[in-house]
């Protein structure tokens, strides 16, 4: 008894098995690729969150620093020590702070309200008034206004800094 082997059928079966194996392999590789993309997106988001945390922390530390500068002409300043005091140096430092804060103001947007931008806008005329002030009473008066405006902004910076710190997974 002689058996006729139909090679076309055998090759077709082998080809079908190879196609199924290739499809399974492609599915496994596609799943690995999808997991890699998800991991890459997660790492990217983590990097962005950490950068935001660093920038908001810089705003917080700069706000604390500028409050110390403003206190030289603020509520605790001594009128006797303000005689002949050149307030324009303090005004320049506050102006630099306003420029820095304006650059980072996007972190302080809440719908239509932007507390950092509002502070920047409210300090514009105060800076020039402080730079032009010559008598101790005038220096102290505008110094107090500037100090309390920045002082009122400090809790908002601290709150945002804490929120960013809590949202970042610090492994």
Coordinates of N, CA, C and O in Angstrom, one line a residue:
X1 N 0.8 -1.1 0.0 CA 0.0 0.0 0.0 C 0.9 1.2 0.0 O 1.7 1.4 0.8
X2 N 0.6 2.0 -0.9 CA 1.4 3.2 -1.1 C 0.6 4.4 -0.8 O -0.6 4.5 -1.1
X3 N 1.2 5.2 0.0 CA 0.5 6.4 0.5 C 1.0 7.6 -0.3 O 2.2 7.8 -0.4
X4 N 0.1 8.3 -0.9 CA 0.4 9.5 -1.6 C 0.4 10.7 -0.6 O -0.5 11.0 0.0
X5 N 1.5 11.3 -0.6 CA 1.6 12.5 0.3 C 1.3 13.7 -0.5 O 2.0 14.0 -1.5
X6 N 0.4 14.5 0.0 CA 0.0 15.7 -0.7 C 0.9 16.9 0.0 O 0.5 17.4 1.0
X7 N 2.0 17.2 -0.7 CA 2.9 18.2 -0.2 C 2.3 19.6 -0.1 O 2.7 20.3 0.8
X8 N 1.4 19.8 -0.9 CA 0.8 21.2 -0.9 C 0.0 21.3 0.4 O 0.0 22.4 1.1
X9 N -0.7 20.3 0.9 CA -1.4 20.4 2.1 C -0.5 20.5 3.3 O -0.7 21.3 4.2
X10 N 0.6 19.8 3.3 CA 1.6 19.8 4.4 C 2.2 21.2 4.4 O 2.3 21.8 5.5
X11 N 2.6 21.7 3.3 CA 3.2 23.1 3.3 C 2.2 24.1 3.7 O 2.5 25.0 4.5
X12 N 0.9 23.9 3.3 CA -0.1 24.9 3.7 C -0.4 24.8 5.3 O -0.5 25.8 5.9
X13 N -0.4 23.6 5.8 CA -0.5 23.5 7.3 C 0.7 24.1 8.0 O 0.5 24.8 9.0
X14 N 1.9 23.8 7.5 CA 3.1 24.4 8.2 C 3.1 25.9 8.0 O 3.4 26.7 9.0
X15 N 2.6 26.4 6.9 CA 2.5 27.9 6.7 C 1.5 28.5 7.7 O 1.7 29.6 8.2
X16 N 0.4 27.8 7.8 CA -0.7 28.3 8.7 C -0.2 28.3 10.2 O -0.4 29.3 10.9
X17 N 0.5 27.3 10.6 CA 1.1 27.2 11.9 C 2.1 28.4 12.1 O 2.1 29.0 13.1
X18 N 2.9 28.6 11.1 CA 3.9 29.7 11.2 C 3.2 31.0 11.3 O 3.7 31.9 12.0
X19 N 2.2 31.2 10.5 CA 1.4 32.5 10.6 C 0.8 32.7 11.9 O 0.8 33.8 12.5
X20 N 0.2 31.7 12.5 CA -0.4 31.8 13.9 C 0.7 32.1 14.9 O 0.6 33.0 15.7
X21 N 1.9 31.4 14.8 CA 3.0 31.7 15.7 C 3.5 33.1 15.5 O 3.8 33.8 16.5
X22 N 3.6 33.6 14.3 CA 4.0 35.0 14.0 C 3.0 36.0 14.6 O 3.4 37.0 15.1
X23 N 1.7 35.7 14.5 CA 0.7 36.6 15.0 C 0.8 36.6 16.5 O 0.7 37.7 17.2
X24 N 1.0 35.5 17.2 CA 1.1 35.5 18.6 C 2.4 36.3 19.1 O 2.3 37.1 20.0
X25 N 3.5 36.0 18.4 CA 4.7 36.8 18.7 C 4.5 38.3 18.5 O 4.9 39.1 19.3
X26 N 3.8 38.7 17.4 CA 3.6 40.1 17.2 C 2.7 40.7 18.3 O 2.9 41.8 18.7
X27 N 1.7 39.9 18.7 CA 0.8 40.4 19.8 C 1.6 40.6 21.1 O 1.5 41.6 21.8
X28 N 2.5 39.6 21.4 CA 3.4 39.8 22.6 C 4.3 41.0 22.5 O 4.4 41.8 23.5
X29 N 4.9 41.2 21.4 CA 5.7 42.4 21.2 C 5.0 43.7 21.2 O 5.5 44.7 21.8
X30 N 3.8 43.7 20.7 CA 2.9 44.9 20.7 C 2.6 45.2 22.2 O 2.5 46.4 22.6
X31 N 2.3 44.2 23.0 CA 2.0 44.4 24.4 C 3.2 45.0 25.1 O 3.1 45.9 25.9
X32 N 4.4 44.5 24.8 CA 5.6 45.0 25.4 C 5.8 46.4 25.0 O 6.2 47.3 25.9
X33 N 5.6 46.8 23.8 CA 5.7 48.1 23.3 C 4.7 49.1 24.0 O 5.1 50.2 24.4
X34 N 3.5 48.6 24.2 CA 2.5 49.5 24.8 C 2.9 49.7 26.3 O 2.8 50.8 26.8
X35 N 3.4 48.7 26.9 CA 3.9 48.9 28.3 C 5.1 49.9 28.4 O 5.2 50.7 29.3
X36 N 6.0 49.8 27.4 CA 7.1 50.7 27.3 C 6.7 52.1 27.1 O 7.2 53.1 27.7
X37 N 5.7 52.3 26.3 CA 5.2 53.7 26.0 C 4.5 54.2 27.3 O 4.8 55.4 27.7
X38 N 3.8 53.4 28.0 CA 3.1 53.8 29.2 C 4.2 54.2 30.2 O 4.1 55.2 30.9
X39 N 5.2 53.4 30.3 CA 6.3 53.7 31.3 C 7.0 55.0 30.9 O 7.3 55.8 31.8
X40 N 7.3 55.2 29.6 CA 8.0 56.4 29.1 C 7.1 57.6 29.5 O 7.6 58.7 29.9
X41 N 5.8 57.5 29.2 CA 4.9 58.6 29.6 C 4.9 58.9 31.1 O 4.9 60.1 31.5
X42 N 4.9 57.9 31.9 CA 5.0 58.0 33.3 C 6.3 58.7 33.8 O 6.2 59.6 34.6
X43 N 7.4 58.3 33.2 CA 8.7 59.0 33.5 C 8.7 60.4 33.1 O 9.1 61.3 33.8
X44 N 8.1 60.7 31.9 CA 8.1 62.1 31.4 C 7.2 62.9 32.3 O 7.6 64.0 32.7
X45 N 6.1 62.4 32.8 CA 5.2 63.2 33.7 C 5.9 63.4 35.0 O 5.8 64.5 35.6
X46 N 6.7 62.4 35.5 CA 7.4 62.5 36.7 C 8.5 63.6 36.6 O 8.6 64.5 37.5
X47 N 9.2 63.7 35.5 CA 10.2 64.7 35.3 C 9.5 66.1 35.2 O 10.0 67.0 35.8
X48 N 8.4 66.2 34.6 CA 7.7 67.5 34.5 C 7.2 67.9 35.9 O 7.4 69.1 36.3
X49 N 6.7 67.0 36.7 CA 6.3 67.3 38.0 C 7.4 67.8 38.9 O 7.3 68.7 39.7
X50 N 8.5 67.1 38.8 CA 9.7 67.5 39.6 C 10.2 68.9 39.2 O 10.7 69.6 40.0
X51 N 10.2 69.1 37.9 CA 10.7 70.5 37.5 C 9.8 71.6 38.0 O 10.2 72.6 38.5
X52 N 8.4 71.3 38.0 CA 7.5 72.3 38.6 C 7.7 72.5 40.1 O 7.7 73.6 40.6
X53 N 8.0 71.4 40.8 CA 8.3 71.4 42.2 C 9.5 72.3 42.4 O 9.5 73.2 43.3
X54 N 10.5 72.1 41.7 CA 11.8 72.9 41.8 C 11.5 74.4 41.6 O 11.9 75.2 42.3
X55 N 10.8 74.7 40.5 CA 10.5 76.1 40.2 C 9.6 76.7 41.2 O 9.8 77.9 41.6
X56 N 8.6 76.0 41.7 CA 7.7 76.6 42.7 C 8.5 76.8 44.0 O 8.3 77.8 44.7
X57 N 9.4 75.8 44.3 CA 10.2 76.0 45.5 C 11.1 77.2 45.4 O 11.4 77.9 46.4
X58 N 11.6 77.4 44.2 CA 12.5 78.6 44.0 C 11.6 79.9 44.3 O 12.2 80.9 44.9
X59 N 10.4 79.9 43.8 CA 9.5 81.1 44.0 C 9.3 81.3 45.5 O 9.4 82.4 46.0
X60 N 9.1 80.2 46.2 CA 8.9 80.3 47.7 C 10.2 80.8 48.4 O 10.1 81.8 49.2
X61 N 11.3 80.3 48.1 CA 12.5 80.8 48.7 C 12.9 82.2 48.3 O 13.3 83.0 49.1
X62 N 12.6 82.6 47.1 CA 12.8 84.0 46.6 C 11.8 84.9 47.3 O 12.2 86.1 47.7
X63 N 10.6 84.5 47.6 CA 9.6 85.3 48.3 C 10.0 85.5 49.7 O 9.9 86.6 50.2
X64 N 10.5 84.5 50.4 CA 11.0 84.6 51.7 C 12.2 85.6 51.8 O 12.3 86.5 52.6
X65 N 13.1 85.5 50.8 CA 14.3 86.3 50.7 C 13.9 87.8 50.5 O 14.4 88.7 51.2
X66 N 12.9 88.0 49.6 CA 12.6 89.4 49.3 C 11.8 90.1 50.5 O 11.9 91.3 50.7
X67 N 11.1 89.2 51.2 CA 10.5 89.8 52.5 C 11.5 90.3 53.4 O 11.3 91.4 54.1
X68 N 12.7 89.6 53.5 CA 13.7 90.1 54.4 C 14.3 91.4 53.9 O 14.6 92.3 54.6
X69 N 14.4 91.5 52.5 CA 14.9 92.8 51.9 C 13.9 93.9 52.2 O 14.3 95.0 52.6
X70 N 12.6 93.6 52.0 CA 11.6 94.6 52.2 C 11.4 95.0 53.6 O 11.0 96.2 53.9
X71 N 11.8 94.2 54.5 CA 11.7 94.5 56.0 C 12.7 95.6 56.4 O 12.4 96.3 57.4
X72 N 13.7 95.9 55.6 CA 14.6 97.0 55.9 C 13.9 98.3 55.8 O 14.3 99.3 56.4
X73 N 12.8 98.4 55.0 CA 12.0 99.6 54.9 C 10.6 99.4 55.3 O 9.7 100.2 55.1
X74 N 10.3 98.2 55.9 CA 8.9 97.8 56.2 C 8.5 98.2 57.6 O 9.1 99.1 58.2
X75 N 7.6 97.4 58.2 CA 7.0 97.8 59.5 C 8.0 97.9 60.6 O 7.8 98.7 61.5
X76 N 9.0 97.0 60.6 CA 9.9 97.0 61.7 C 11.1 97.9 61.5 O 12.0 98.0 62.3
X77 N 11.1 98.7 60.4 CA 12.2 99.6 60.2 C 12.2 100.8 61.1 O 11.2 101.2 61.6
X78 N 13.4 101.3 61.4 CA 13.5 102.4 62.3 C 13.7 103.7 61.5 O 14.5 103.8 60.7
X79 N 12.8 104.7 61.8 CA 12.9 106.0 61.1 C 14.2 106.6 61.2 O 14.7 107.2 60.2
X80 N 14.9 106.5 62.3 CA 16.2 107.1 62.5 C 17.2 106.5 61.5 O 18.1 107.2 61.0
X81 N 17.1 105.2 61.3 CA 18.0 104.5 60.4 C 17.7 104.7 58.9 O 18.5 104.5 58.1
X82 N 16.5 105.2 58.7 CA 16.1 105.5 57.3 C 16.5 106.9 56.9 O 16.3 107.2 55.7
X83 N 17.1 107.7 57.8 CA 17.5 109.0 57.4 C 18.7 108.8 56.5 O 19.7 108.2 56.8
X84 N 18.7 109.4 55.3 CA 19.7 109.2 54.3 C 19.8 107.9 53.6 O 20.7 107.6 52.9
X85 N 18.9 107.0 54.0 CA 18.9 105.6 53.4 C 18.5 105.7 51.9 O 17.6 106.4 51.5
X86 N 19.3 105.0 51.1 CA 19.0 105.0 49.7 C 18.1 103.8 49.4 O 18.5 102.7 49.2
X87 N 16.8 104.1 49.3 CA 15.8 103.1 49.1 C 15.8 102.5 47.7 O 15.1 101.5 47.4
X88 N 16.5 103.2 46.8 CA 16.4 102.7 45.4 C 17.1 101.3 45.3 O 16.7 100.5 44.4
X89 N 18.0 101.0 46.1 CA 18.7 99.6 46.1 C 17.6 98.6 46.5 O 17.6 97.5 45.8
X90 N 16.8 98.9 47.5 CA 15.7 97.9 47.8 C 14.7 97.8 46.7 O 14.2 96.8 46.3
X91 N 14.4 99.0 46.1 CA 13.5 99.0 45.0 C 14.0 98.1 43.8 O 13.2 97.4 43.2
X92 N 15.3 98.2 43.5 CA 15.8 97.4 42.4 C 15.7 95.9 42.7 O 15.3 95.1 41.9
X93 N 15.9 95.5 44.0 CA 15.8 94.1 44.4 C 14.3 93.6 44.2 O 14.0 92.5 43.8
X94 N 13.4 94.5 44.6 CA 12.0 94.2 44.5 C 11.6 94.1 43.1 O 10.8 93.2 42.7
X95 N 12.1 95.0 42.3 CA 11.8 94.9 40.8 C 12.3 93.6 40.2 O 11.6 93.0 39.4
X96 N 13.5 93.2 40.6 CA 14.0 91.9 40.1 C 13.1 90.7 40.6 O 12.9 89.8 39.8
X97 N 12.6 90.8 41.8 CA 11.7 89.8 42.3 C 10.4 89.8 41.5 O 9.9 88.7 41.1
X98 N 9.9 91.0 41.1 CA 8.7 91.1 40.4 C 8.9 90.4 39.0 O 8.1 89.7 38.5
X99 N 10.1 90.7 38.4 CA 10.4 90.1 37.1 C 10.4 88.6 37.2 O 9.9 87.9 36.4
X100 N 11.1 88.1 38.2 CA 11.2 86.7 38.5 C 9.8 86.0 38.7 O 9.5 85.0 38.1
X101 N 9.0 86.7 39.5 CA 7.7 86.2 39.8 C 6.8 86.2 38.6 O 6.1 85.2 38.4
X102 N 6.9 87.2 37.8 CA 6.1 87.3 36.6 C 6.5 86.1 35.6 O 5.6 85.5 35.0
X103 N 7.7 85.8 35.6 CA 8.2 84.7 34.7 C 7.6 83.4 35.2 O 7.3 82.5 34.3
X104 N 7.3 83.2 36.5 CA 6.8 82.0 37.0 C 5.3 82.1 37.4 O 4.8 81.2 38.0
X105 N 4.7 83.1 36.9 CA 3.3 83.3 37.4 C 2.3 82.3 36.8 O 1.2 82.2 37.4
X106 N 2.6 81.6 35.8 CA 1.7 80.6 35.3 C 1.4 79.5 36.3 O 0.3 78.9 36.2
X107 N 2.2 79.3 37.3 CA 2.0 78.3 38.3 C 0.9 78.7 39.3 O 0.4 77.9 40.1
X108 N 0.6 80.0 39.3 CA -0.4 80.6 40.2 C -1.7 80.9 39.6 O -2.5 81.7 40.2
X109 N -2.0 80.4 38.4 CA -3.3 80.6 37.8 C -4.3 79.7 38.3 O -4.1 78.5 38.4
X110 N -5.5 80.3 38.6 CA -6.6 79.5 39.0 C -7.8 80.1 38.3 O -8.4 81.1 38.7
X111 N -8.2 79.4 37.2 CA -9.2 79.9 36.3 C -8.9 81.3 35.8 O -7.9 81.5 35.1
X112 N -9.6 82.3 36.2 CA -9.4 83.7 35.8 C -8.5 84.5 36.7 O -8.2 85.6 36.4
X113 N -8.2 83.9 37.8 CA -7.4 84.6 38.8 C -6.0 84.2 38.8 O -5.7 83.0 38.7
X114 N -5.0 85.1 38.9 CA -3.6 84.8 38.9 C -3.0 85.6 40.0 O -2.7 86.8 39.8
X115 N -2.8 85.0 41.2 CA -2.3 85.8 42.3 C -0.9 86.4 42.1 O -0.7 87.5 42.6
X116 N -0.1 85.7 41.5 CA 1.3 86.2 41.2 C 1.2 87.4 40.3 O 1.9 88.4 40.5
X117 N 0.5 87.3 39.2 CA 0.3 88.4 38.3 C -0.3 89.6 39.0 O 0.2 90.7 38.7
X118 N -1.3 89.4 39.8 CA -1.9 90.5 40.6 C -0.9 91.2 41.5 O -0.9 92.4 41.5
X119 N 0.0 90.4 42.1 CA 1.0 91.0 43.0 C 2.0 91.8 42.1 O 2.3 92.9 42.5
X120 N 2.4 91.2 41.0 CA 3.3 92.0 40.1 C 2.7 93.3 39.7 O 3.4 94.3 39.7
X121 N 1.5 93.3 39.3 CA 0.8 94.5 38.9 C 0.7 95.5 40.0 O 0.8 96.7 39.8
X122 N 0.4 95.0 41.2 CA 0.2 96.0 42.3 C 1.5 96.6 42.8 O 1.5 97.6 43.4
X123 N 2.6 95.9 42.5 CA 3.9 96.4 43.0 C 4.6 97.4 42.0 O 5.5 98.0 42.4
X124 N 4.1 97.4 40.8 CA 4.7 98.3 39.7 C 4.9 99.7 40.2 O 6.0 100.3 40.2
X125 N 3.8 100.4 40.6 CA 3.9 101.8 41.0 C 4.6 101.9 42.3 O 5.3 102.9 42.6
X126 N 4.5 100.9 43.2 CA 5.1 100.9 44.5 C 6.6 101.0 44.4 O 7.3 101.6 45.1
X127 N 7.1 100.2 43.4 CA 8.6 100.2 43.2 C 9.1 101.6 42.8 O 10.1 102.0 43.4
X128 N 8.5 102.2 41.9 CA 9.0 103.5 41.5 C 8.8 104.6 42.6 O 9.7 105.4 42.8
X129 N 7.7 104.4 43.3 CA 7.5 105.3 44.5 C 8.6 105.1 45.5 O 9.1 106.1 46.1
X130 N 9.0 103.9 45.8 CA 10.0 103.6 46.8 C 11.4 104.1 46.3 O 12.1 104.7 47.0
X131 N 11.6 103.9 45.0 CA 12.9 104.4 44.4 C 13.0 105.9 44.5 O 14.1 106.5 44.7
X132 N 11.9 106.6 44.4 CA 11.9 108.1 44.4 C 11.8 108.7 45.8 O 12.1 109.9 46.0
X133 N 11.4 107.9 46.8 CA 11.2 108.4 48.2 C 12.6 108.8 48.8 O 13.6 108.1 48.6
X134 N 12.6 110.0 49.4 CA 13.8 110.5 50.0 C 13.7 110.7 51.6 O 14.7 110.6 52.3
X135 N 12.5 111.0 52.0 CA 12.4 111.2 53.5 C 12.0 109.9 54.2 O 11.4 109.0 53.6
X136 N 12.4 109.7 55.4 CA 12.2 108.5 56.2 C 10.7 108.1 56.2 O 10.4 106.9 56.1
X137 N 9.8 109.0 56.4 CA 8.4 108.7 56.6 C 7.9 108.2 55.2 O 7.1 107.2 55.2
X138 N 8.3 108.8 54.1 CA 7.8 108.3 52.8 C 8.4 106.9 52.5 O 7.7 106.1 51.9
X139 N 9.6 106.7 52.8 CA 10.3 105.4 52.6 C 9.5 104.3 53.4 O 9.2 103.3 52.9
X140 N 9.3 104.6 54.7 CA 8.6 103.6 55.5 C 7.2 103.4 55.1 O 6.7 102.2 55.1
X141 N 6.5 104.4 54.7 CA 5.1 104.3 54.3 C 5.0 103.3 53.1 O 4.2 102.4 53.1
X142 N 5.7 103.6 52.1 CA 5.6 102.7 50.9 C 6.3 101.3 51.2 O 5.8 100.3 50.7
X143 N 7.3 101.3 52.0 CA 7.9 100.1 52.4 C 7.0 99.1 53.1 O 7.0 97.9 52.9
X144 N 6.1 99.7 54.0 CA 5.1 98.9 54.7 C 4.1 98.3 53.7 O 3.8 97.1 53.8
X145 N 3.7 99.1 52.7 CA 2.7 98.6 51.7 C 3.3 97.5 51.0 O 2.7 96.4 50.8
X146 N 4.5 97.6 50.5 CA 5.2 96.6 49.7 C 5.4 95.3 50.6 O 5.1 94.2 50.1
X147 N 5.8 95.5 51.8 CA 6.1 94.4 52.7 C 4.8 93.6 52.9 O 4.8 92.3 52.8
X148 N 3.7 94.2 53.2 CA 2.4 93.5 53.5 C 1.8 92.9 52.2 O 1.2 91.8 52.3
X149 N 2.1 93.5 51.1 CA 1.6 92.8 49.8 C 2.3 91.5 49.6 O 1.7 90.5 49.3
X150 N 3.6 91.5 49.8 CA 4.4 90.3 49.6 C 4.1 89.3 50.7 O 4.0 88.1 50.4
X151 N 4.0 89.8 51.9 CA 3.7 89.0 53.0 C 2.3 88.2 52.8 O 2.2 87.1 53.2
X152 N 1.3 88.9 52.2 CA 0.1 88.3 52.0 C 0.2 87.2 50.9 O -0.6 86.3 50.8
X153 N 1.1 87.3 50.0 CA 1.3 86.4 48.9 C 2.0 85.1 49.4 O 1.9 84.0 48.8
X154 N 2.8 85.2 50.5 CA 3.7 84.1 50.9 C 2.9 82.8 51.2 O 3.3 81.7 50.8
X155 N 1.7 82.9 51.9 CA 1.0 81.6 52.1 C 0.5 80.9 50.9 O 0.5 79.7 50.8
X156 N 0.2 81.7 49.8 CA -0.2 81.1 48.6 C 1.0 80.3 47.9 O 0.8 79.2 47.4
X157 N 2.2 80.9 48.0 CA 3.4 80.3 47.5 C 3.7 79.0 48.3 O 4.0 77.9 47.7
X158 N 3.6 79.1 49.6 CA 3.8 77.9 50.5 C 2.8 76.8 50.2 O 3.2 75.7 50.1
X159 N 1.6 77.2 50.1 CA 0.5 76.2 49.8 C 0.8 75.5 48.5 O 0.8 74.2 48.4
X160 N 1.1 76.2 47.4 CA 1.4 75.6 46.1 C 2.7 74.7 46.2 O 2.7 73.6 45.6
X161 N 3.7 75.2 46.9 CA 4.9 74.4 47.0 C 4.6 73.1 47.7 O 5.1 72.1 47.3
X162 N 3.8 73.2 48.8 CA 3.4 71.9 49.5 C 2.6 71.0 48.6 O 2.8 69.8 48.7
X163 N 1.7 71.5 47.9 CA 0.9 70.7 47.0 C 1.8 70.0 45.9 O 1.6 68.8 45.7
X164 N 2.7 70.8 45.4 CA 3.6 70.2 44.4 C 4.5 69.1 45.0 O 4.7 68.0 44.4
X165 N 5.0 69.4 46.2 CA 5.8 68.4 46.9 C 5.0 67.1 47.2 O 5.6 66.0 47.0
X166 N 3.8 67.3 47.6 CA 3.0 66.1 47.9 C 2.5 65.3 46.7 O 2.3 64.1 46.7
X167 N 2.4 66.0 45.5 CA 2.0 65.3 44.3 C 3.2 64.6 43.6 O 2.9 63.7 42.8
X168 N 4.4 64.9 44.0 CA 5.6 64.3 43.3 C 5.9 63.1 44.2 O 6.1 63.2 45.4
X169 N 6.1 61.9 43.5 CA 6.5 60.7 44.2 C 8.0 60.8 44.4 O 8.8 60.6 43.4
X170 N 8.4 61.0 45.6 CA 9.9 61.1 45.9 C 10.4 59.8 46.3 O 10.5 59.4 47.4
X171 N 10.8 59.0 45.3 CA 11.4 57.6 45.6 C 12.8 57.7 46.0 O 13.6 58.4 45.6

